[in-house]
Amino acid sequence: MNRLLGFRGWSLLVAPLAVVAPLPLAAQFTLRDFVVSAGASAEGYQGNFPAISVPITDSTEVVSAFTGELALRTEADVQTATNGAFFFTFDGGVRQFATTGFEQADYSPREWVGTLDLGYARGIGTGGSIAVQTRLRGREIQDRPPMPLYLQPGYRSGEASITASFPGPGEVLYDFRVAASKSDFLAPAFAPQIRLLDREALLVEAGALITSGPSTLRLFAGVEGSRYPQQNTFAPEDPFRRDRTYQGGVTWTRQTSSLLQLALDVRANRSNSLRPEYDAFTFSGLFATSLPRDLSLSVYGAISTKSYLHPSEFARLLPGEEADNATLAYVAVSRALSSRLDGTVRVGWTRAETDVGDAYFERFGGSFIVRFRPEF
């Protein structure tokens, strides 16, 4: 994991935490969550499309994979005597694949991922709050397979943000967020073009949360400016790609004995390079409830549409953008196996873009995951 989180040259993204006051002696440490999870899954992939992050194109249209995974999640905070709290979250793990169906070789990719959040939050005024946060993320892939088994390319990213919220008239809570981020991609020798995805961005977002009994309604709108220092526009007066992404949406949530959530997200990307300009819409829904025999049920679905203003074979995407344009569905059933152990059976389907725009793959699969919360 050291390679994932060994960031250099990103001190500006971590610097906001330096303005936070030193930790008081009277602070109180609380471990909010500590979970070790392990699972196994069987998945099928189809769609023999190009991807810039793989060395070869196999002639196979359908492959299958058996996957084992091990993950750790921990969340803690330190309450201070000044109505503030330092918080810490780590979520990381490894997945090992065993594949069948490829014609040229049997691949055994291994995927390492990790996310580290550090921050400080405190209340201000009556019902308001302010938070400063940094996030470091990493991904590394070994023995990357060709399509149709798509895995995001390895990368390292850092983000620093500040979020403020304050109550308005009635049951309305307004929030405002500014975030700066930087992403560097791990380009293997066979695919130096992955460096074209290196990115710097600044996001400004505002939202409002309206509460009415057991229901909430959140509306948000924002704009993100991004720069790609490795992508050339071939225009001498404006040589490097710059994007503006306008986004907005609404989420309605009703929490009673069951949870129902519906959301609509809209994005419009405009650029000084014509290739990546697009409009996208995603409608999603989540339903969760309890069942007899101490079972719980979760059902999730998302329908996405995306249209490029200027179709091109070379519309390279960022890891995460293809997930933004995924149509997917899953059903999960969970049950407590003991006081500190629970298990989940999940089946799902996904249709999403690769890292080449407008090239889609499909994934079908089922998994079984157990989660253990040890007692400290």
PDB file of N, CA and C in Angstrom, residues 261 282-287 299-303 327-330:
ATOM      1  N   GLN A 261     -34.904   6.181  -1.956  1.00  0.00           N
ATOM      2  CA  GLN A 261     -34.153   7.349  -2.436  1.00  0.00           C
ATOM      3  C   GLN A 261     -34.181   7.380  -3.955  1.00  0.00           C
ATOM      4  N   THR A 282     -28.315  10.955 -15.480  1.00  0.00           N
ATOM      5  CA  THR A 282     -28.407   9.707 -14.725  1.00  0.00           C
ATOM      6  C   THR A 282     -29.576   9.788 -13.759  1.00  0.00           C
ATOM      7  N   PHE A 283     -30.446   8.791 -13.839  1.00  0.00           N
ATOM      8  CA  PHE A 283     -31.549   8.668 -12.893  1.00  0.00           C
ATOM      9  C   PHE A 283     -31.322   7.383 -12.101  1.00  0.00           C
ATOM     10  N   SER A 284     -31.337   7.479 -10.779  1.00  0.00           N
ATOM     11  CA  SER A 284     -31.056   6.321  -9.944  1.00  0.00           C
ATOM     12  C   SER A 284     -32.075   6.192  -8.827  1.00  0.00           C
ATOM     13  N   GLY A 285     -32.209   4.967  -8.327  1.00  0.00           N
ATOM     14  CA  GLY A 285     -33.141   4.702  -7.238  1.00  0.00           C
ATOM     15  C   GLY A 285     -32.593   3.642  -6.306  1.00  0.00           C
ATOM     16  N   LEU A 286     -32.842   3.802  -5.021  1.00  0.00           N
ATOM     17  CA  LEU A 286     -32.400   2.859  -3.996  1.00  0.00           C
ATOM     18  C   LEU A 286     -33.564   2.559  -3.068  1.00  0.00           C
ATOM     19  N   PHE A 287     -33.748   1.272  -2.767  1.00  0.00           N
ATOM     20  CA  PHE A 287     -34.757   0.855  -1.810  1.00  0.00           C
ATOM     21  C   PHE A 287     -34.124  -0.158  -0.866  1.00  0.00           C
ATOM     22  N   VAL A 299     -32.076  -2.861  -2.986  1.00  0.00           N
ATOM     23  CA  VAL A 299     -32.244  -2.907  -4.434  1.00  0.00           C
ATOM     24  C   VAL A 299     -31.824  -1.550  -4.983  1.00  0.00           C
ATOM     25  N   TYR A 300     -30.929  -1.560  -5.966  1.00  0.00           N
ATOM     26  CA  TYR A 300     -30.438  -0.300  -6.539  1.00  0.00           C
ATOM     27  C   TYR A 300     -30.433  -0.407  -8.053  1.00  0.00           C
ATOM     28  N   GLY A 301     -30.771   0.689  -8.701  1.00  0.00           N
ATOM     29  CA  GLY A 301     -30.718   0.744 -10.152  1.00  0.00           C
ATOM     30  C   GLY A 301     -30.387   2.144 -10.633  1.00  0.00           C
ATOM     31  N   ALA A 302     -29.704   2.232 -11.762  1.00  0.00           N
ATOM     32  CA  ALA A 302     -29.360   3.530 -12.356  1.00  0.00           C
ATOM     33  C   ALA A 302     -29.444   3.411 -13.870  1.00  0.00           C
ATOM     34  N   ILE A 303     -30.059   4.409 -14.479  1.00  0.00           N
ATOM     35  CA  ILE A 303     -30.162   4.478 -15.934  1.00  0.00           C
ATOM     36  C   ILE A 303     -29.448   5.746 -16.379  1.00  0.00           C
ATOM     37  N   THR A 327     -25.082   2.243 -16.655  1.00  0.00           N
ATOM     38  CA  THR A 327     -26.427   1.747 -16.365  1.00  0.00           C
ATOM     39  C   THR A 327     -26.247   0.431 -15.617  1.00  0.00           C
ATOM     40  N   LEU A 328     -26.831   0.350 -14.435  1.00  0.00           N
ATOM     41  CA  LEU A 328     -26.566  -0.825 -13.601  1.00  0.00           C
ATOM     42  C   LEU A 328     -27.754  -1.144 -12.713  1.00  0.00           C
ATOM     43  N   ALA A 329     -27.722  -2.364 -12.184  1.00  0.00           N
ATOM     44  CA  ALA A 329     -28.756  -2.810 -11.253  1.00  0.00           C
ATOM     45  C   ALA A 329     -28.163  -3.890 -10.363  1.00  0.00           C
ATOM     46  N   TYR A 330     -28.552  -3.882  -9.101  1.00  0.00           N
ATOM     47  CA  TYR A 330     -28.133  -4.974  -8.229  1.00  0.00           C
ATOM     48  C   TYR A 330     -29.168  -5.203  -7.140  1.00  0.00           C
TER      49      TYR A 330
END
